[in-house]
Tab-separated table of N, CA, C and O in Angstrom:
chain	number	residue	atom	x	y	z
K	1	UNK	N	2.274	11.104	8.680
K	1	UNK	CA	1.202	10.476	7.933
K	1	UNK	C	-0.094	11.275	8.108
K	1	UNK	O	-0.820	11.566	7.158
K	2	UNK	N	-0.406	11.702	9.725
K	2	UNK	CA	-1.583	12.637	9.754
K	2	UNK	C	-1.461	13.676	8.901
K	2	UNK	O	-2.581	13.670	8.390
K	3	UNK	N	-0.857	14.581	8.386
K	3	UNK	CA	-0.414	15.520	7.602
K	3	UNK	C	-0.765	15.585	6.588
K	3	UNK	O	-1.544	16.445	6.176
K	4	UNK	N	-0.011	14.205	5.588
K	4	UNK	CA	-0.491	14.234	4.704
K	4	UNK	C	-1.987	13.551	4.522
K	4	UNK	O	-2.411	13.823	3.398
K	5	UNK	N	-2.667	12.962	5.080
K	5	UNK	CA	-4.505	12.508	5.108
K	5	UNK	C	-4.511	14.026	5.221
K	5	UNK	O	-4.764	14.551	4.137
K	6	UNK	N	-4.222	15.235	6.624
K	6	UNK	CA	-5.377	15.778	5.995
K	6	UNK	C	-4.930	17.006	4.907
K	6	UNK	O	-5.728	17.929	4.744
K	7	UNK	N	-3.883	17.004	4.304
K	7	UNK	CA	-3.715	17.536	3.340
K	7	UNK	C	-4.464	17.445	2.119
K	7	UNK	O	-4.918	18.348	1.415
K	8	UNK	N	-4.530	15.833	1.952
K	8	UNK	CA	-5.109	14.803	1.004
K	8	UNK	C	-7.139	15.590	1.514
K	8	UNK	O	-8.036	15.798	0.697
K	9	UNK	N	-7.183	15.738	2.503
K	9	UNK	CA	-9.162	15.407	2.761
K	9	UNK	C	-8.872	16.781	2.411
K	9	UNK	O	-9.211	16.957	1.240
K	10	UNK	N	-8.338	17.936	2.981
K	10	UNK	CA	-8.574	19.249	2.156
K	10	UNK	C	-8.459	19.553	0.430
K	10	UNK	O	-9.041	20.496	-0.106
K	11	UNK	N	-7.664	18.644	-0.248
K	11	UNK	CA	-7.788	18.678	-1.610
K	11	UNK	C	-8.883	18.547	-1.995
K	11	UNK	O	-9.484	19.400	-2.647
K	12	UNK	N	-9.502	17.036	-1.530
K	12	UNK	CA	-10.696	16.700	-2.121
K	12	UNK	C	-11.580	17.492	-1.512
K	12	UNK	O	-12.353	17.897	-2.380
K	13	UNK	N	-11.892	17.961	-0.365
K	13	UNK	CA	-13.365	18.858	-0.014
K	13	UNK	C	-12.830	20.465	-0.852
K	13	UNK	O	-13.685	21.054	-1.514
K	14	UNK	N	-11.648	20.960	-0.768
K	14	UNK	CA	-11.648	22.014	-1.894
K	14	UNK	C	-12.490	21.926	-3.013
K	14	UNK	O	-13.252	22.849	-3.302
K	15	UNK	N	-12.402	20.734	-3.764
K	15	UNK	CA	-13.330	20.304	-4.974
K	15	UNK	C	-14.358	19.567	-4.833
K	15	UNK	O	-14.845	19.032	-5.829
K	16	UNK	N	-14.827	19.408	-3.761
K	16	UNK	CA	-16.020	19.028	-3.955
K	16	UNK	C	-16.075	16.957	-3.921
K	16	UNK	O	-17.128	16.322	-3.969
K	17	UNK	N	-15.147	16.538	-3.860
K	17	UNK	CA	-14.718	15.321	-4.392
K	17	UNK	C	-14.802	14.458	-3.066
K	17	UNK	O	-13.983	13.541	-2.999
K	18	UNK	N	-15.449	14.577	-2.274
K	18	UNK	CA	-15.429	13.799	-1.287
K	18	UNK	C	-16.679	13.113	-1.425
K	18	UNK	O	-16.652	12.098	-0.729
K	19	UNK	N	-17.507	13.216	-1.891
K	19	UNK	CA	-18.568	12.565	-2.609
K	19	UNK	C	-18.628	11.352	-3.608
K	19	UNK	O	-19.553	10.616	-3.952
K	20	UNK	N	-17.130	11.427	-3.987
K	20	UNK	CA	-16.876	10.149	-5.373
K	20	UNK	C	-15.528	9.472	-4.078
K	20	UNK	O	-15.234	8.288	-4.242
K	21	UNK	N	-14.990	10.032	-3.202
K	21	UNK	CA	-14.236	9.172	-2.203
K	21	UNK	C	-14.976	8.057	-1.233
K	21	UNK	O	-14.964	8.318	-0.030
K	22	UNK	N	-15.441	7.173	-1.539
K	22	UNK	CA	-15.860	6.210	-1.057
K	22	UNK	C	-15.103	5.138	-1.041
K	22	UNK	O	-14.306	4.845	-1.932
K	23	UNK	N	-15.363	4.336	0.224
K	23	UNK	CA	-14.181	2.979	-0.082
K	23	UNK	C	-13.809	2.790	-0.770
K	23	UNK	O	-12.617	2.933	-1.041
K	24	UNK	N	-14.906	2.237	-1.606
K	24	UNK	CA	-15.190	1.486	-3.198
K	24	UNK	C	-14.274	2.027	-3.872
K	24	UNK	O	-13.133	1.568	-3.819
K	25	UNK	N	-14.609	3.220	-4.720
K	25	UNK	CA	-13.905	4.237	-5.065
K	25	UNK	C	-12.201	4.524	-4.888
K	25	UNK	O	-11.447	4.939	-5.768
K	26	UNK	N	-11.958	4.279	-3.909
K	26	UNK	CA	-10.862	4.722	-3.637
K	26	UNK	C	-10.154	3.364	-3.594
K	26	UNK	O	-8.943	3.559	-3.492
K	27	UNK	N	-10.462	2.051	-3.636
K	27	UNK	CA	-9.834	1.150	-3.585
K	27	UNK	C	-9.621	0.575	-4.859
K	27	UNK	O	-8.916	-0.392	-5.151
K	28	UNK	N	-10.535	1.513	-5.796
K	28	UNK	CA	-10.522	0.818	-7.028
K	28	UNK	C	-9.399	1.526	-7.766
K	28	UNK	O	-8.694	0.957	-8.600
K	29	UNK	N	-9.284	2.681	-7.444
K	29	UNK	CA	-8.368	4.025	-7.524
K	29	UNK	C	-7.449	3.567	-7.518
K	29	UNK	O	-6.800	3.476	-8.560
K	30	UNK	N	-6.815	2.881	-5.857
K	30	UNK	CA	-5.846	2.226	-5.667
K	30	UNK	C	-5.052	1.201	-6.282
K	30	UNK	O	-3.833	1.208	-6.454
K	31	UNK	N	-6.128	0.063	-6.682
K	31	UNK	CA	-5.472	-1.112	-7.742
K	31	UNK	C	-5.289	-0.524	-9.209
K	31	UNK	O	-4.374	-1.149	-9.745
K	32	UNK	N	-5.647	0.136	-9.792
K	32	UNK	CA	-5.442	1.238	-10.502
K	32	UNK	C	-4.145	1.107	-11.026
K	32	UNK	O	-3.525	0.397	-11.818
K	33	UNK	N	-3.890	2.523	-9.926
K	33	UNK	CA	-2.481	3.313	-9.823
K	33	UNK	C	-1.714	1.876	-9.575
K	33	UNK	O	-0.831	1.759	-10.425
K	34	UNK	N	-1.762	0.852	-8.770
K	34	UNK	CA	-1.197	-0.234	-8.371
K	34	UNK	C	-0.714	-0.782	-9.911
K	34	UNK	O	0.479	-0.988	-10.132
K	35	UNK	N	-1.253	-0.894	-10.450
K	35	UNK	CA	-1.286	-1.521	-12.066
K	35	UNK	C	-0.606	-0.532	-12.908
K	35	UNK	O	-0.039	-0.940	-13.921
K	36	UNK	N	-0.594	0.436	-12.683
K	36	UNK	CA	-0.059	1.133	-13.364
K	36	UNK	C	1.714	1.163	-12.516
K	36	UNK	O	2.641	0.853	-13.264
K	37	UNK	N	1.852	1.302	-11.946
K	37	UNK	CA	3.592	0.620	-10.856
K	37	UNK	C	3.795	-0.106	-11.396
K	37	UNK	O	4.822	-0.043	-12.072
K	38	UNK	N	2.927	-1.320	-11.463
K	38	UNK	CA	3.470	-2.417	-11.985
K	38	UNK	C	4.094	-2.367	-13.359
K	38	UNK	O	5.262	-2.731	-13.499
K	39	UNK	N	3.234	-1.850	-14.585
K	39	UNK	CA	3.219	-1.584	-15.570
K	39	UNK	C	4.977	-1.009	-16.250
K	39	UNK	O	5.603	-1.056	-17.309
K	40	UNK	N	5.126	-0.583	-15.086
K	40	UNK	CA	6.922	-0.339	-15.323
K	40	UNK	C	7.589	-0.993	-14.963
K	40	UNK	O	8.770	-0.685	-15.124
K	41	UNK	N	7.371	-1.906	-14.467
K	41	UNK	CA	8.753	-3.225	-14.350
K	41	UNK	C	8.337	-4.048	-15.340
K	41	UNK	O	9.222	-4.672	-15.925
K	42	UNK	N	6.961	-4.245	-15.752
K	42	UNK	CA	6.240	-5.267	-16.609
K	42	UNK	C	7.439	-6.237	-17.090
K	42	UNK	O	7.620	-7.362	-16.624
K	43	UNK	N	8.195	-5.663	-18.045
K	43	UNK	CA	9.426	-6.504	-18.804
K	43	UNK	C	10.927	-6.117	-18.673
K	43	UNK	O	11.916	-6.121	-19.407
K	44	UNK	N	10.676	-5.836	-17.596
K	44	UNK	CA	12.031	-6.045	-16.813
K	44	UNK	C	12.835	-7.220	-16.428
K	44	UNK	O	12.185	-8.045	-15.786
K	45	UNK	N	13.974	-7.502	-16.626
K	45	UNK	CA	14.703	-8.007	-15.859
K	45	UNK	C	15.098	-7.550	-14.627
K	45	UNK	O	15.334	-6.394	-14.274
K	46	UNK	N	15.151	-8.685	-13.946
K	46	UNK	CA	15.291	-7.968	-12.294
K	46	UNK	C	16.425	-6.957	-12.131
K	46	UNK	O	16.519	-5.931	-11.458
K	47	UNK	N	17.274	-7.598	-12.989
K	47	UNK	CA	18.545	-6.641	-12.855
K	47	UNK	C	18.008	-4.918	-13.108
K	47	UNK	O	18.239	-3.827	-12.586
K	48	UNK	N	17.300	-5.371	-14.058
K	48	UNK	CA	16.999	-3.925	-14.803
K	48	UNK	C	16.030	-2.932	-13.982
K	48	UNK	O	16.109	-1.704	-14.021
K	49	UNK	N	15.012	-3.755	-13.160
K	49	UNK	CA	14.324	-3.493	-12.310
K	49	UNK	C	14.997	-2.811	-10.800
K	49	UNK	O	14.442	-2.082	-9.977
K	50	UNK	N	16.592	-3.439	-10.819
K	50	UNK	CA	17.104	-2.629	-9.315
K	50	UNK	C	17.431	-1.469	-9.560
K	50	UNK	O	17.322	-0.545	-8.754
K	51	UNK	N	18.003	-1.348	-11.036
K	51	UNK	CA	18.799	-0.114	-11.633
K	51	UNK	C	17.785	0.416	-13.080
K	51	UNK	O	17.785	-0.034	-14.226
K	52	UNK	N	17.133	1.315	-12.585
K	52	UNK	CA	16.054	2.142	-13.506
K	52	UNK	C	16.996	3.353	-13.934
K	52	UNK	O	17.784	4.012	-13.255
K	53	UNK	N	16.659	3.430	-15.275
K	53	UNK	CA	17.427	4.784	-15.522
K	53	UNK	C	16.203	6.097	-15.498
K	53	UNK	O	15.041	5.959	-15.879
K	54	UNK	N	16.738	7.212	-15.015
K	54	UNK	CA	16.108	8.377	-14.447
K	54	UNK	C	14.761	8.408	-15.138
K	54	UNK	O	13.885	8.097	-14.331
K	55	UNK	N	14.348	8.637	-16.179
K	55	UNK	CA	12.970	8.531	-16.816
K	55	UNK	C	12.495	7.765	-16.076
K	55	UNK	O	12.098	8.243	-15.013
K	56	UNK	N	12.351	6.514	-16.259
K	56	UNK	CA	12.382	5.310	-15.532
K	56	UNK	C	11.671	5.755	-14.238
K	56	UNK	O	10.479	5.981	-14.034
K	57	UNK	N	12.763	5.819	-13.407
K	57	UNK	CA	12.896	6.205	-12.098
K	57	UNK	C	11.746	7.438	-11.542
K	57	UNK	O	11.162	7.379	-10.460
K	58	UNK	N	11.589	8.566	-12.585
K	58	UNK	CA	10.673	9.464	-12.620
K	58	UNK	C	9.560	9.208	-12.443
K	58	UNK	O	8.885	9.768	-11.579
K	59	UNK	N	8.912	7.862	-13.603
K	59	UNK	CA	7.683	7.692	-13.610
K	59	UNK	C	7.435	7.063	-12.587
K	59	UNK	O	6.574	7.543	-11.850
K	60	UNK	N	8.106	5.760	-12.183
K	60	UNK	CA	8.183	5.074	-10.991
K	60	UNK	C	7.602	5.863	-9.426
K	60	UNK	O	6.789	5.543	-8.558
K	61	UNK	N	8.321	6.781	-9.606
K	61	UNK	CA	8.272	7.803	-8.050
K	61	UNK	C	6.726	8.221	-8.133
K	61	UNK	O	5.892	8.078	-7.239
K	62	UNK	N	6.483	8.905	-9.718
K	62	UNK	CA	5.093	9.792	-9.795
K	62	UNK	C	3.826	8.398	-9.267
K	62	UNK	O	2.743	8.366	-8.682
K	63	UNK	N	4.656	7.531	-9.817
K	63	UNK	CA	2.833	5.754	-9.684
K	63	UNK	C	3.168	5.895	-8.086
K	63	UNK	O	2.059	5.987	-7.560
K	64	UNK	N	4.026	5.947	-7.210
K	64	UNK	CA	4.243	5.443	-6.048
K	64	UNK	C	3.284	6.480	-4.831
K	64	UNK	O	2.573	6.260	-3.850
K	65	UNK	N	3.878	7.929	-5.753
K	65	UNK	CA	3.169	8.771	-5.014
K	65	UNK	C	1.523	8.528	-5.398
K	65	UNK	O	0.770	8.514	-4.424
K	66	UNK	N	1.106	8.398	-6.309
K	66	UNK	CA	-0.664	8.057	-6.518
K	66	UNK	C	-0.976	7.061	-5.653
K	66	UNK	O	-1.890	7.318	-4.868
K	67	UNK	N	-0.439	5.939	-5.579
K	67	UNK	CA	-0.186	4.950	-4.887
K	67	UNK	C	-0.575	4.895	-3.505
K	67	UNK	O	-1.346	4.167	-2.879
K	68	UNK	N	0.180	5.879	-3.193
K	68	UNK	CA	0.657	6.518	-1.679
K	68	UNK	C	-0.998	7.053	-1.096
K	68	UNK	O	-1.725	6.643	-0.191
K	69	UNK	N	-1.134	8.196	-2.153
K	69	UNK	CA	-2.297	9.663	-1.945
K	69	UNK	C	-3.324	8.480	-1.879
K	69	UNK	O	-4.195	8.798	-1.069
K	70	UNK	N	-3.505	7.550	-2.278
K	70	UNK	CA	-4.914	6.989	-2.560
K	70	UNK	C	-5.202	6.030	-1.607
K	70	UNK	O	-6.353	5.808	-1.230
K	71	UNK	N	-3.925	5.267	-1.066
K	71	UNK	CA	-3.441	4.594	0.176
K	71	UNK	C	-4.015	5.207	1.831
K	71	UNK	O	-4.442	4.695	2.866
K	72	UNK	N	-3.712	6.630	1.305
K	72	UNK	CA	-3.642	7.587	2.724
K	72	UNK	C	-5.019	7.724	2.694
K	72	UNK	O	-5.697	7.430	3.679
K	73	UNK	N	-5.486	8.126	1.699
K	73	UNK	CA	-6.852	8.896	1.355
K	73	UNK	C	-8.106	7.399	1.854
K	73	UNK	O	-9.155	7.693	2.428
K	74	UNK	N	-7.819	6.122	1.576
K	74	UNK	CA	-8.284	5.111	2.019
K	74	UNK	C	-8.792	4.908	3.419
K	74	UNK	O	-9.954	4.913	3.824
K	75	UNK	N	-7.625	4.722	4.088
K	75	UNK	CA	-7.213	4.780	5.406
K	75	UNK	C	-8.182	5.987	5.974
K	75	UNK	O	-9.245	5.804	6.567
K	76	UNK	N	-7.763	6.874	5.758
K	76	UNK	CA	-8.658	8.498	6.377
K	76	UNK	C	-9.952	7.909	6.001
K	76	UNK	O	-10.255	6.990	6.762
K	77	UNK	N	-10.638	8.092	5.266
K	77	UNK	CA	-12.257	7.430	5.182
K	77	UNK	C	-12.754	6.454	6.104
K	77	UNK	O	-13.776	6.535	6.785
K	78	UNK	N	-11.590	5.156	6.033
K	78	UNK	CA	-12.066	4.474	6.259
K	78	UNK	C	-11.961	4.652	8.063
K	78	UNK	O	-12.659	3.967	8.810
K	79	UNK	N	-11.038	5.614	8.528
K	79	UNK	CA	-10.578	5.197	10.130
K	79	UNK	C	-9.523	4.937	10.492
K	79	UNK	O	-9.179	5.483	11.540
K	80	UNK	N	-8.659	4.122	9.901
K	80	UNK	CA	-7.624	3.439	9.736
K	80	UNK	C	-6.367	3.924	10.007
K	80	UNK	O	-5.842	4.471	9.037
K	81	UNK	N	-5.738	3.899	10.987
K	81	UNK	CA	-4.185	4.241	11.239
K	81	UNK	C	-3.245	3.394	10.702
K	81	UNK	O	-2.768	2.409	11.266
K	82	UNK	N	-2.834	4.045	8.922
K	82	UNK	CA	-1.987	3.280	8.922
K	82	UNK	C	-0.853	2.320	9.184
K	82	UNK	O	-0.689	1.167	8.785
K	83	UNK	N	0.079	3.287	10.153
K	83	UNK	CA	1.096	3.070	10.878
K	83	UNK	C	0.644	1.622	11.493
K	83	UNK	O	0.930	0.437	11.322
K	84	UNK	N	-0.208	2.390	12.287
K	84	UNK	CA	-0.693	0.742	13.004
K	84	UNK	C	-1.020	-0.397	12.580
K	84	UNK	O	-0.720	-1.453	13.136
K	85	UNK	N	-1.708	-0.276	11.489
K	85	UNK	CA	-2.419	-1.110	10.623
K	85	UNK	C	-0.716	-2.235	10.291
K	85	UNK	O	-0.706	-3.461	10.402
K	86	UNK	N	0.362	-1.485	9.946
K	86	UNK	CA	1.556	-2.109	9.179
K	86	UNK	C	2.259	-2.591	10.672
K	86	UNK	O	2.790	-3.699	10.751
K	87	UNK	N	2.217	-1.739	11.748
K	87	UNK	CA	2.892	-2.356	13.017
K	87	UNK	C	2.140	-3.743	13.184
K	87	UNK	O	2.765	-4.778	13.416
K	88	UNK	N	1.057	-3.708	13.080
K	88	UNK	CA	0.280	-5.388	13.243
K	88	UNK	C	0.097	-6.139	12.559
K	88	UNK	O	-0.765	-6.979	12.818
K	89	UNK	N	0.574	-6.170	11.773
K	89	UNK	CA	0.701	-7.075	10.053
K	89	UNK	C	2.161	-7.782	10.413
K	89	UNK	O	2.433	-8.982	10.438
K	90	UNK	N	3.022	-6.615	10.687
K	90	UNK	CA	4.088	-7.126	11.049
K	90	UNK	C	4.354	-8.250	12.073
K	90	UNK	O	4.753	-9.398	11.878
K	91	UNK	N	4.001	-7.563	13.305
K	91	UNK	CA	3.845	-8.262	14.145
K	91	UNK	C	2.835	-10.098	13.928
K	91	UNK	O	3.318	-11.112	14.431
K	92	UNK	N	2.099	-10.119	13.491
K	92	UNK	CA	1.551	-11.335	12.859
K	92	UNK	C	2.626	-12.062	12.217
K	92	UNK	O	2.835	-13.272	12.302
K	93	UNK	N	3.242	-11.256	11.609
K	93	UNK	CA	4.094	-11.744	10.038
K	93	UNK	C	5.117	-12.054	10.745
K	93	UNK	O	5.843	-12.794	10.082
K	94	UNK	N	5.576	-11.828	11.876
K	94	UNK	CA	6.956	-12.176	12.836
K	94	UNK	C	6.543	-13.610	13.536
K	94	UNK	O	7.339	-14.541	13.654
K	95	UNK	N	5.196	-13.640	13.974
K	95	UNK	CA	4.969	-14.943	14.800
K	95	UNK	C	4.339	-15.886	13.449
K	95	UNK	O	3.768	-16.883	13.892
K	96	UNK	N	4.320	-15.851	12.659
K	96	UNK	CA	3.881	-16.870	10.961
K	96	UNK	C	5.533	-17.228	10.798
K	96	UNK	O	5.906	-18.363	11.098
K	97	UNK	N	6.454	-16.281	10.340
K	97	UNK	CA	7.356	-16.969	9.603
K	97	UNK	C	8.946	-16.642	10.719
K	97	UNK	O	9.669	-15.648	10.805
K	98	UNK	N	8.976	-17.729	11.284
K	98	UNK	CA	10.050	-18.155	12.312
K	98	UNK	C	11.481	-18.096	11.594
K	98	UNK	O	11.611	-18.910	10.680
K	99	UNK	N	12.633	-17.221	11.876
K	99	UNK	CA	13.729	-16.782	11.209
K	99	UNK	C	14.065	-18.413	10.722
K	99	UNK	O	14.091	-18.717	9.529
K	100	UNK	N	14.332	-19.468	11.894
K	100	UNK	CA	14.880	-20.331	11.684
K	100	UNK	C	14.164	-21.226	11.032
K	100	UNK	O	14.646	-22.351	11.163
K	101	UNK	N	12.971	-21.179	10.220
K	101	UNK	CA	12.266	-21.905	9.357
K	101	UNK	C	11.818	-21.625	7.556
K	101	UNK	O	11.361	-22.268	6.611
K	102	UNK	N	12.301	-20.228	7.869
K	102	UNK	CA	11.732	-19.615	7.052
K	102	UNK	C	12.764	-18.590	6.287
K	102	UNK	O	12.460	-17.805	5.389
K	103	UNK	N	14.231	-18.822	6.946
K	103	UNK	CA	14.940	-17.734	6.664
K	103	UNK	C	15.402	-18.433	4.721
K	103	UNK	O	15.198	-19.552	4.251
K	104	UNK	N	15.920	-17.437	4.200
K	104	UNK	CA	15.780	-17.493	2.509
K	104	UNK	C	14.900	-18.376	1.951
K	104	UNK	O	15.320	-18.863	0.901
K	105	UNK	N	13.924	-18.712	2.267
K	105	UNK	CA	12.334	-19.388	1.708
K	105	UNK	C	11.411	-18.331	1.078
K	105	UNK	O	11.018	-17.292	1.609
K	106	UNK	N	11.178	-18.732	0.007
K	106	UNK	CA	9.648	-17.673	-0.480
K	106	UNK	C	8.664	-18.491	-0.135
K	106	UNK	O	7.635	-18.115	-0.696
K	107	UNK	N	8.479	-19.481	0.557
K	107	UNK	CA	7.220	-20.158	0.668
K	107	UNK	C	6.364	-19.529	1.839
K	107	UNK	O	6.977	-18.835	2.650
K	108	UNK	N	5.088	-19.697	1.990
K	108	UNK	CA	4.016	-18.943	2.249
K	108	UNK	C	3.673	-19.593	3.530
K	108	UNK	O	3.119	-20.684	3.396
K	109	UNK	N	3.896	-19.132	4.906
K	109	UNK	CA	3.324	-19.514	5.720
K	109	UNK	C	1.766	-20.123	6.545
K	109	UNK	O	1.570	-19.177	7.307
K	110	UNK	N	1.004	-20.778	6.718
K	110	UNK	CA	-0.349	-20.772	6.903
K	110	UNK	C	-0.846	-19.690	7.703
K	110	UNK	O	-0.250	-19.125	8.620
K	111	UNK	N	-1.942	-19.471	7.285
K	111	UNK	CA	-2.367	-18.209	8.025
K	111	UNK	C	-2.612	-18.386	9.648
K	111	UNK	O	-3.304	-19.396	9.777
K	112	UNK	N	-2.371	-17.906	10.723
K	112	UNK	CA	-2.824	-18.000	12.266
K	112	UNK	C	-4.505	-17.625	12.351
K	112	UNK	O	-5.254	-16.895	11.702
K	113	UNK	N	-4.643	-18.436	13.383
K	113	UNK	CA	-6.555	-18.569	13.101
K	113	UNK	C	-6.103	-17.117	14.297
K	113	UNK	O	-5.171	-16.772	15.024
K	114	UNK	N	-7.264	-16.718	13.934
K	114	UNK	CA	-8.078	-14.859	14.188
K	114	UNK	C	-7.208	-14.668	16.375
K	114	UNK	O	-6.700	-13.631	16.802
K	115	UNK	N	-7.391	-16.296	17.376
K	115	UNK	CA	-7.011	-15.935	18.262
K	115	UNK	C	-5.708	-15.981	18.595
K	115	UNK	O	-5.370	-16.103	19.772
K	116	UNK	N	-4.660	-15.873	17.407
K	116	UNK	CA	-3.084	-16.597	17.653
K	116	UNK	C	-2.589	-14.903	16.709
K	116	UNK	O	-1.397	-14.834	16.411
K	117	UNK	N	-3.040	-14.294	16.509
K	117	UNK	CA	-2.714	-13.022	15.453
K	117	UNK	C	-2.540	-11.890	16.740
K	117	UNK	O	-1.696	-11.002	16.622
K	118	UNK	N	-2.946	-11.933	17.329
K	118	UNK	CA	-3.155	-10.444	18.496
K	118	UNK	C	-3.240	-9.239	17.494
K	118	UNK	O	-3.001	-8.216	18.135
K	119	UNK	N	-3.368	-9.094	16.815
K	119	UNK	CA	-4.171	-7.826	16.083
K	119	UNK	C	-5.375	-7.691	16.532
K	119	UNK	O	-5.923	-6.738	17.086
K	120	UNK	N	-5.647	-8.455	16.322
K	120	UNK	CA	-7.136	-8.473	16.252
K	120	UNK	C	-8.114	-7.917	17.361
K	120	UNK	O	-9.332	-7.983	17.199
């Protein structure tokens, strides 16, 4: 992941572009490209959605990688170790939804107040 951030911060200071990389900026970037991912399952059937045919599949990969670059590029600005950032989400998300309460449920657990999260 370090690799690619600073692959990603040498692109943009090559051009000059670290100047328009601001949170803001880059998060807006993000929902973006996010919308645009989406934009290819839009009218899908799920079925159709597991099994993309290669075009499909092409464009899919190219939104994921923008996705990705703008994700990484976020994170680097902001400080942020991704990795970690997702190890403690997880970890939250393990003590919220209890296998034996929650196992094949889509329902939404309540959030843990700020001293029951250990992220934090």
């Amino acid at each position: 992941m370090e690799e690619l951030a600073a692959r990603l911060r040498a692109f943009a200071r090559a051009r000059d572009w670290e100047q328009f990389h601001t949170p803001k900026n880059l998060a807006m970037a993000l929902a973006g490209e996010a919308g645009e991912l989406v934009a290819e399952f839009q009218w899908l059937t799920p079925d159709e959605s597991a099994s993309l045919d290669p075009a499909t599949l092409d464009r899919v990969r190219g939104e994921l990688g923008d996705v990705t670059a703008y994700l990484v590029r976020l994170a680097d600005v902001l400080g942020i170790d991704l990795v970690e950032a997702a190890r403690a989400k997880l970890a939250e998300n393990e003590r919220r939804y209890d296998p034996a309460l929650y196992r094949g449920s889509a329902r939404k657990a309540p959030k843990l107040p700020p001293d029951r999260r250990g992220d934090r």
